[in-house]
Amino acid sequence: MRALTPAEVLFDGEAPPTMLPACDHYAGSEKLMLKSLALQQQLGPVFDVTLDCEDGAQVGREAEHAELVASLLGGEHDRFGRVGVRIHDFAHAHWRDDVRLILRAAKRAPAYIALPKIRNVPDAAEMCAFIEATRRELGIAQPVPVQLLIETHGALTRVFELAALPGVEALSFGLMDFVSAHDGAIPDTAMRSPGQFDHPLVRRAKLEISAACHAHGKVPSHNVSTEVRDMDVVGNDALRARNEFGYTRMWSIHPAQIPAIVSAFAPRDEEIATATEILLAAQSAAWGPTRHRDTLHDRASYRYYWSVLRRARSTGRSVPAEAAPLFGPGETNATEKSTS
């Protein structure tokens, strides 16, 4: 009889929580888009590239920019299928055209569509419904996941409802817009480290977003680090976001930030080895309670250690060969998916 895998037994028949690459890199100009896509081909799908129609498009040339973005999806530059787009916000006249132009012209649908400056649940629901209706109208086989940017007071007050919306796979924190929305009541030091982790209102926002995501099996994506020279600062920002606030993904705005972010979110070798030992013993025990180094384990801790191995694969870390029986045939890592 075949041994059951963690995904088959640890989640009560439901799919494991969504896991996305640890870094989400934004690029707005054609030059930066091409540079980012080339770097993704070099490093592999350990980070996503978001092609930006919101801040990237010149006023009056929104359609031209959307067509440029569409031309880069599914072609030679999009080898792994991990390229998303950010469209204009709900109040902008062009957001529907962004969706139509990109989904109609792209050789492959984007990996996700990011929706900025969400103000309330009805606006977000309408945008999600329009994306779904457009992809059906155009005969796109699979739904296009949506990521919501939480950067307004209205969005934060309804963040649990937003995380529960069908089609939403992630919530991202827009730190600088959020601070600016307080009209000077929060100092500018809260837009960068260490202040962004210390100011009570910003801490509250980070925690609410993370909690809402975990409550609904969605991915919490941390805001960008404005530091572009000292990558130790960027790496420490990512570590604090992960370890203190429960984030599993983070934005990047400079290519040099990507390796630092991915490394910070990747489990360490000893974590991977421990997770492998515990899960293999659990599998041998038909997922009943086990003992590892004088510590008892059951399905609650098994779920944690399974997340360690999933994170290892998504960040390009090596998983021991003996861990292969833990992964089912559909649970290939990102690199394996891209070359199949």
Short mmCIF file of C-alpha atoms in Angstrom, two decimals:
data_model
loop_
_atom_site.label_atom_id
_atom_site.label_comp_id
_atom_site.label_asym_id
_atom_site.label_seq_id
_atom_site.Cartn_x
_atom_site.Cartn_y
_atom_site.Cartn_z
CA MET A 1 0.00 0.00 0.00
CA ARG A 2 1.32 3.45 -0.93
CA ALA A 3 2.29 5.67 1.98
CA LEU A 4 0.09 8.75 2.24
CA THR A 5 1.73 12.17 1.83
CA PRO A 6 1.37 15.17 4.19
CA ALA A 7 -0.86 17.00 1.73
CA GLU A 8 -3.26 14.04 1.72
CA VAL A 9 -3.69 13.65 5.46
CA LEU A 10 -2.85 16.85 7.33
CA PHE A 11 -5.45 19.29 6.01
CA ASP A 12 -8.77 17.47 6.49
CA GLY A 13 -9.25 16.88 2.78
CA GLU A 14 -8.62 20.52 1.84
CA ALA A 15 -5.67 21.84 -0.15
CA PRO A 16 -2.69 23.09 1.91
CA PRO A 17 -2.55 26.89 2.30
CA THR A 18 -1.34 28.82 -0.73
CA MET A 19 2.43 29.21 -0.96
CA LEU A 20 3.93 31.73 -3.36
CA PRO A 21 7.55 32.62 -4.12
CA ALA A 22 9.02 34.59 -1.22
CA CYS A 23 9.82 37.71 -3.22
CA ASP A 24 7.58 39.87 -5.42
CA HIS A 25 9.70 42.18 -7.58
CA TYR A 26 8.05 45.24 -9.14
CA ALA A 27 9.16 46.76 -12.46
CA GLY A 28 7.46 49.59 -14.35
CA SER A 29 9.54 50.68 -17.36
CA GLU A 30 10.29 48.47 -20.34
CA LYS A 31 14.01 48.49 -19.51
CA LEU A 32 13.44 47.41 -15.92
CA MET A 33 10.83 44.82 -16.91
CA LEU A 34 13.23 43.13 -19.33
CA LYS A 35 16.07 43.28 -16.81
CA SER A 36 13.87 41.70 -14.14
CA LEU A 37 12.64 38.95 -16.44
CA ALA A 38 16.22 38.16 -17.48
CA LEU A 39 17.21 37.89 -13.82
CA GLN A 40 14.29 35.54 -13.17
CA GLN A 41 15.50 33.27 -15.97
CA GLN A 42 18.96 33.32 -14.39
CA LEU A 43 17.93 32.67 -10.75
CA GLY A 44 14.85 30.55 -11.44
CA PRO A 45 11.27 31.04 -10.20
CA VAL A 46 12.28 31.78 -6.62
CA PHE A 47 10.76 35.24 -7.08
CA ASP A 48 7.83 36.68 -9.01
CA VAL A 49 8.00 39.65 -11.35
CA THR A 50 5.11 42.13 -11.25
CA LEU A 51 4.83 44.28 -14.38
CA ASP A 52 3.39 47.58 -13.21
CA CYS A 53 0.65 49.38 -15.12
CA GLU A 54 -0.25 51.67 -12.23
CA ASP A 55 2.95 53.64 -11.59
CA GLY A 56 4.69 52.46 -14.77
CA ALA A 57 2.30 53.96 -17.34
CA GLN A 58 2.61 57.58 -18.44
CA VAL A 59 -0.58 59.63 -18.25
CA GLY A 60 -2.46 59.34 -21.53
CA ARG A 61 -0.46 56.29 -22.62
CA GLU A 62 -2.11 53.70 -20.41
CA ALA A 63 -3.28 51.51 -23.31
CA GLU A 64 0.16 51.48 -24.90
CA HIS A 65 1.73 50.44 -21.61
CA ALA A 66 -0.82 47.67 -21.05
CA GLU A 67 -0.07 46.34 -24.53
CA LEU A 68 3.66 46.32 -23.70
CA VAL A 69 2.95 44.36 -20.53
CA ALA A 70 0.79 41.89 -22.45
CA SER A 71 3.57 41.33 -25.00
CA LEU A 72 5.88 40.08 -22.24
CA LEU A 73 3.48 37.51 -20.83
CA GLY A 74 3.83 33.94 -22.05
CA GLY A 75 6.64 34.67 -24.48
CA GLU A 76 10.35 34.00 -24.37
CA HIS A 77 10.77 36.30 -21.39
CA ASP A 78 8.14 34.49 -19.29
CA ARG A 79 9.69 31.05 -19.02
CA PHE A 80 8.27 29.99 -15.66
CA GLY A 81 4.76 31.42 -15.72
CA ARG A 82 5.51 33.48 -12.60
CA VAL A 83 4.90 36.95 -14.00
CA GLY A 84 2.01 39.03 -12.71
CA VAL A 85 0.68 42.51 -13.41
CA ARG A 86 -0.52 45.44 -11.31
CA ILE A 87 -3.36 47.36 -12.92
CA HIS A 88 -4.78 50.80 -12.12
CA ASP A 89 -6.95 51.28 -9.04
CA PHE A 90 -10.75 51.23 -8.93
CA ALA A 91 -11.07 55.03 -9.12
CA HIS A 92 -8.98 55.20 -12.31
CA ALA A 93 -10.86 55.22 -15.60
CA HIS A 94 -8.51 52.74 -17.26
CA TRP A 95 -8.56 49.74 -14.91
CA ARG A 96 -11.11 47.77 -16.92
CA ASP A 97 -9.19 48.45 -20.12
CA ASP A 98 -6.02 47.20 -18.41
CA VAL A 99 -7.77 43.89 -17.73
CA ARG A 100 -9.27 43.56 -21.21
CA LEU A 101 -6.09 44.53 -23.08
CA ILE A 102 -3.80 42.28 -21.08
CA LEU A 103 -6.00 39.18 -20.97
CA ARG A 104 -6.87 39.49 -24.65
CA ALA A 105 -3.35 40.10 -25.99
CA ALA A 106 -1.14 38.00 -23.72
CA LYS A 107 0.08 34.62 -24.94
CA ARG A 108 -0.48 33.35 -21.42
CA ALA A 109 -2.59 34.86 -18.66
CA PRO A 110 -0.62 36.57 -15.89
CA ALA A 111 0.20 34.52 -12.81
CA TYR A 112 -1.89 37.04 -10.84
CA ILE A 113 -3.36 40.52 -11.06
CA ALA A 114 -2.56 42.97 -8.26
CA LEU A 115 -5.22 45.54 -7.38
CA PRO A 116 -3.88 48.72 -5.73
CA LYS A 117 -5.41 51.17 -3.28
CA ILE A 118 -8.37 49.01 -2.33
CA ARG A 119 -10.79 51.18 -0.31
CA ASN A 120 -13.62 48.79 0.57
CA VAL A 121 -14.99 45.31 0.02
CA PRO A 122 -17.54 46.16 -2.74
CA ASP A 123 -14.87 47.77 -4.94
CA ALA A 124 -12.56 44.78 -4.53
CA ALA A 125 -15.39 42.33 -5.19
CA GLU A 126 -16.39 44.19 -8.35
CA MET A 127 -12.83 44.14 -9.68
CA CYS A 128 -12.46 40.43 -8.91
CA ALA A 129 -15.79 39.69 -10.62
CA PHE A 130 -14.80 41.69 -13.70
CA ILE A 131 -11.49 39.84 -14.01
CA GLU A 132 -13.29 36.50 -13.70
CA ALA A 133 -15.97 37.45 -16.24
CA THR A 134 -13.36 38.71 -18.71
CA ARG A 135 -11.25 35.58 -18.52
CA ARG A 136 -14.38 33.46 -19.10
CA GLU A 137 -15.43 35.64 -22.03
CA LEU A 138 -11.99 35.24 -23.59
CA GLY A 139 -11.94 31.48 -23.04
CA ILE A 140 -9.03 31.45 -20.59
CA ALA A 141 -9.21 28.04 -18.96
CA GLN A 142 -8.05 28.79 -15.41
CA PRO A 143 -9.08 31.60 -13.05
CA VAL A 144 -6.55 34.39 -12.66
CA PRO A 145 -5.66 34.86 -8.97
CA VAL A 146 -5.96 38.33 -7.49
CA GLN A 147 -3.71 40.08 -4.98
CA LEU A 148 -5.01 43.08 -3.03
CA LEU A 149 -2.87 45.98 -1.87
CA ILE A 150 -3.89 47.14 1.60
CA GLU A 151 -2.81 50.77 1.85
CA THR A 152 -5.93 52.71 2.90
CA HIS A 153 -7.88 53.08 6.14
CA GLY A 154 -10.97 51.56 4.54
CA ALA A 155 -9.16 48.43 3.43
CA LEU A 156 -7.56 47.88 6.83
CA THR A 157 -10.91 48.08 8.64
CA ARG A 158 -12.28 45.31 6.40
CA VAL A 159 -9.12 43.28 5.95
CA PHE A 160 -10.62 39.97 7.15
CA GLU A 161 -13.52 40.33 4.69
CA LEU A 162 -11.10 41.17 1.90
CA ALA A 163 -8.99 38.10 2.66
CA ALA A 164 -12.13 35.96 2.44
CA LEU A 165 -13.09 37.10 -1.07
CA PRO A 166 -13.13 34.30 -3.69
CA GLY A 167 -10.24 34.55 -6.10
CA VAL A 168 -7.98 36.47 -3.73
CA GLU A 169 -4.70 34.67 -3.04
CA ALA A 170 -2.65 37.34 -1.23
CA LEU A 171 -2.81 40.65 0.60
CA SER A 172 0.09 43.10 0.34
CA PHE A 173 0.83 45.96 2.71
CA GLY A 174 1.47 49.34 1.05
CA LEU A 175 3.46 50.99 3.84
CA MET A 176 4.19 54.41 2.37
CA ASP A 177 0.67 55.07 1.13
CA PHE A 178 -0.66 53.92 4.49
CA VAL A 179 1.63 56.28 6.43
CA SER A 180 0.85 59.15 4.08
CA ALA A 181 -2.87 58.58 4.58
CA HIS A 182 -2.44 59.72 8.19
CA ASP A 183 -1.65 63.30 7.07
CA GLY A 184 1.48 63.68 9.15
CA ALA A 185 0.16 61.97 12.29
CA ILE A 186 2.71 59.18 11.71
CA PRO A 187 6.31 60.44 11.25
CA ASP A 188 8.23 59.69 8.08
CA THR A 189 10.60 57.49 10.10
CA ALA A 190 7.84 54.86 10.04
CA MET A 191 8.36 54.50 6.28
CA ARG A 192 11.72 52.82 6.82
CA SER A 193 13.55 50.66 9.33
CA PRO A 194 13.60 50.41 12.25
CA GLY A 195 10.64 52.76 12.64
CA GLN A 196 8.33 50.73 10.41
CA PHE A 197 8.47 47.88 12.91
CA ASP A 198 8.16 50.05 16.01
CA HIS A 199 5.35 52.56 15.42
CA PRO A 200 2.17 51.21 17.04
CA LEU A 201 -0.20 52.12 14.20
CA VAL A 202 2.06 50.56 11.57
CA ARG A 203 2.64 47.47 13.71
CA ARG A 204 -1.11 47.12 14.10
CA ALA A 205 -1.63 47.30 10.33
CA LYS A 206 1.05 44.71 9.64
CA LEU A 207 -0.38 42.33 12.23
CA GLU A 208 -3.99 42.73 11.09
CA ILE A 209 -3.07 41.95 7.49
CA SER A 210 -1.00 38.94 8.43
CA ALA A 211 -3.66 37.58 10.78
CA ALA A 212 -6.39 37.98 8.16
CA CYS A 213 -4.34 36.11 5.58
CA HIS A 214 -3.55 33.21 7.86
CA ALA A 215 -7.18 32.98 8.96
CA HIS A 216 -8.25 32.42 5.35
CA GLY A 217 -5.29 30.49 3.94
CA LYS A 218 -3.97 33.46 1.93
CA VAL A 219 -0.43 34.80 1.56
CA PRO A 220 0.62 37.92 3.51
CA SER A 221 3.10 39.99 1.48
CA HIS A 222 5.24 42.52 3.33
CA ASN A 223 5.97 46.03 2.09
CA VAL A 224 9.14 47.04 0.30
CA SER A 225 12.38 48.06 1.98
CA THR A 226 13.52 51.47 0.72
CA GLU A 227 17.18 50.58 1.33
CA VAL A 228 18.94 49.86 -1.98
CA ARG A 229 22.62 49.87 -0.93
CA ASP A 230 22.96 47.89 2.29
CA MET A 231 21.47 44.46 1.69
CA ASP A 232 21.99 43.52 5.34
CA VAL A 233 19.23 46.03 6.13
CA VAL A 234 16.96 44.47 3.51
CA GLY A 235 17.65 40.98 4.79
CA ASN A 236 16.95 42.04 8.37
CA ASP A 237 13.68 43.67 7.29
CA ALA A 238 12.65 40.38 5.69
CA LEU A 239 13.65 38.38 8.77
CA ARG A 240 11.64 40.66 11.07
CA ALA A 241 8.65 40.51 8.73
CA ARG A 242 8.82 36.72 8.76
CA ASN A 243 9.70 36.01 12.38
CA GLU A 244 7.85 38.79 14.23
CA PHE A 245 4.85 39.46 11.98
CA GLY A 246 4.16 36.17 10.18
CA TYR A 247 4.76 37.32 6.60
CA THR A 248 5.78 34.74 4.01
CA ARG A 249 6.45 37.07 1.07
CA MET A 250 7.95 40.53 0.54
CA TRP A 251 8.14 43.16 -2.19
CA SER A 252 11.34 44.16 -3.95
CA ILE A 253 11.98 47.35 -5.93
CA HIS A 254 15.66 46.78 -6.76
CA PRO A 255 17.21 43.63 -8.24
CA ALA A 256 19.89 43.55 -5.54
CA GLN A 257 17.17 43.10 -2.91
CA ILE A 258 15.89 39.84 -4.37
CA PRO A 259 18.59 37.40 -3.13
CA ALA A 260 18.54 38.99 0.34
CA ILE A 261 14.77 38.59 0.62
CA VAL A 262 14.70 35.03 -0.70
CA SER A 263 17.52 34.00 1.63
CA ALA A 264 15.77 35.52 4.65
CA PHE A 265 12.55 33.62 3.97
CA ALA A 266 14.30 30.32 3.21
CA PRO A 267 14.51 27.72 6.00
CA ARG A 268 17.99 26.84 7.20
CA ASP A 269 19.69 23.50 6.54
CA GLU A 270 19.12 22.26 10.09
CA GLU A 271 15.41 23.13 9.88
CA ILE A 272 15.08 21.21 6.62
CA ALA A 273 16.89 18.18 8.06
CA THR A 274 14.75 18.17 11.21
CA ALA A 275 11.52 18.53 9.23
CA THR A 276 12.52 15.64 6.98
CA GLU A 277 13.30 13.34 9.92
CA ILE A 278 10.06 14.13 11.75
CA LEU A 279 7.82 13.78 8.70
CA LEU A 280 9.37 10.53 7.50
CA ALA A 281 8.90 9.05 10.96
CA ALA A 282 5.30 10.26 10.97
CA GLN A 283 4.66 8.76 7.56
CA SER A 284 6.06 5.44 8.75
CA ALA A 285 3.69 5.64 11.74
CA ALA A 286 0.69 6.26 9.45
CA TRP A 287 0.60 9.86 10.75
CA GLY A 288 -0.01 8.87 14.33
CA PRO A 289 1.91 10.50 17.23
CA THR A 290 5.69 10.06 17.20
CA ARG A 291 8.69 10.99 19.32
CA HIS A 292 11.73 12.80 17.97
CA ARG A 293 14.71 13.58 20.23
CA ASP A 294 12.57 13.28 23.35
CA THR A 295 9.86 15.58 21.97
CA LEU A 296 6.38 14.31 21.12
CA HIS A 297 4.82 15.25 17.78
CA ASP A 298 1.40 14.86 16.21
CA ARG A 299 -0.50 16.30 13.26
CA ALA A 300 -0.33 19.85 14.57
CA SER A 301 3.47 19.89 14.51
CA TYR A 302 3.53 17.82 11.31
CA ARG A 303 1.71 20.64 9.52
CA TYR A 304 4.38 23.07 10.68
CA TYR A 305 7.26 20.89 9.49
CA TRP A 306 5.52 20.28 6.18
CA SER A 307 5.45 24.06 5.66
CA VAL A 308 9.22 24.08 6.22
CA LEU A 309 9.80 21.64 3.36
CA ARG A 310 7.38 23.49 1.08
CA ARG A 311 9.17 26.77 1.82
CA ALA A 312 12.50 25.12 1.15
CA ARG A 313 11.41 24.08 -2.31
CA SER A 314 9.81 27.43 -3.12
CA THR A 315 13.01 29.28 -2.20
CA GLY A 316 15.28 26.98 -4.21
CA ARG A 317 16.83 25.24 -1.20
CA SER A 318 17.88 21.60 -1.47
CA VAL A 319 15.59 19.05 0.13
CA PRO A 320 17.17 15.68 1.07
CA ALA A 321 16.61 12.96 -1.50
CA GLU A 322 15.09 10.72 1.17
CA ALA A 323 12.24 13.25 1.51
CA ALA A 324 10.91 12.31 -1.95
CA PRO A 325 8.15 9.99 -0.56
CA LEU A 326 6.64 12.99 1.21
CA PHE A 327 5.82 14.72 -2.05
CA GLY A 328 3.02 13.52 -4.30
CA PRO A 329 3.27 13.49 -8.12
CA GLY A 330 1.60 16.91 -8.38
CA GLU A 331 3.83 18.52 -5.77
CA THR A 332 6.85 19.36 -7.88
CA ASN A 333 8.83 22.42 -6.98
CA ALA A 334 8.71 25.60 -9.02
CA THR A 335 11.76 24.77 -11.11
CA GLU A 336 10.43 21.32 -11.97
CA LYS A 337 7.08 22.80 -13.00
CA SER A 338 8.71 25.32 -15.26
CA THR A 339 10.63 22.76 -17.27
CA SER A 340 7.92 20.13 -17.56
#
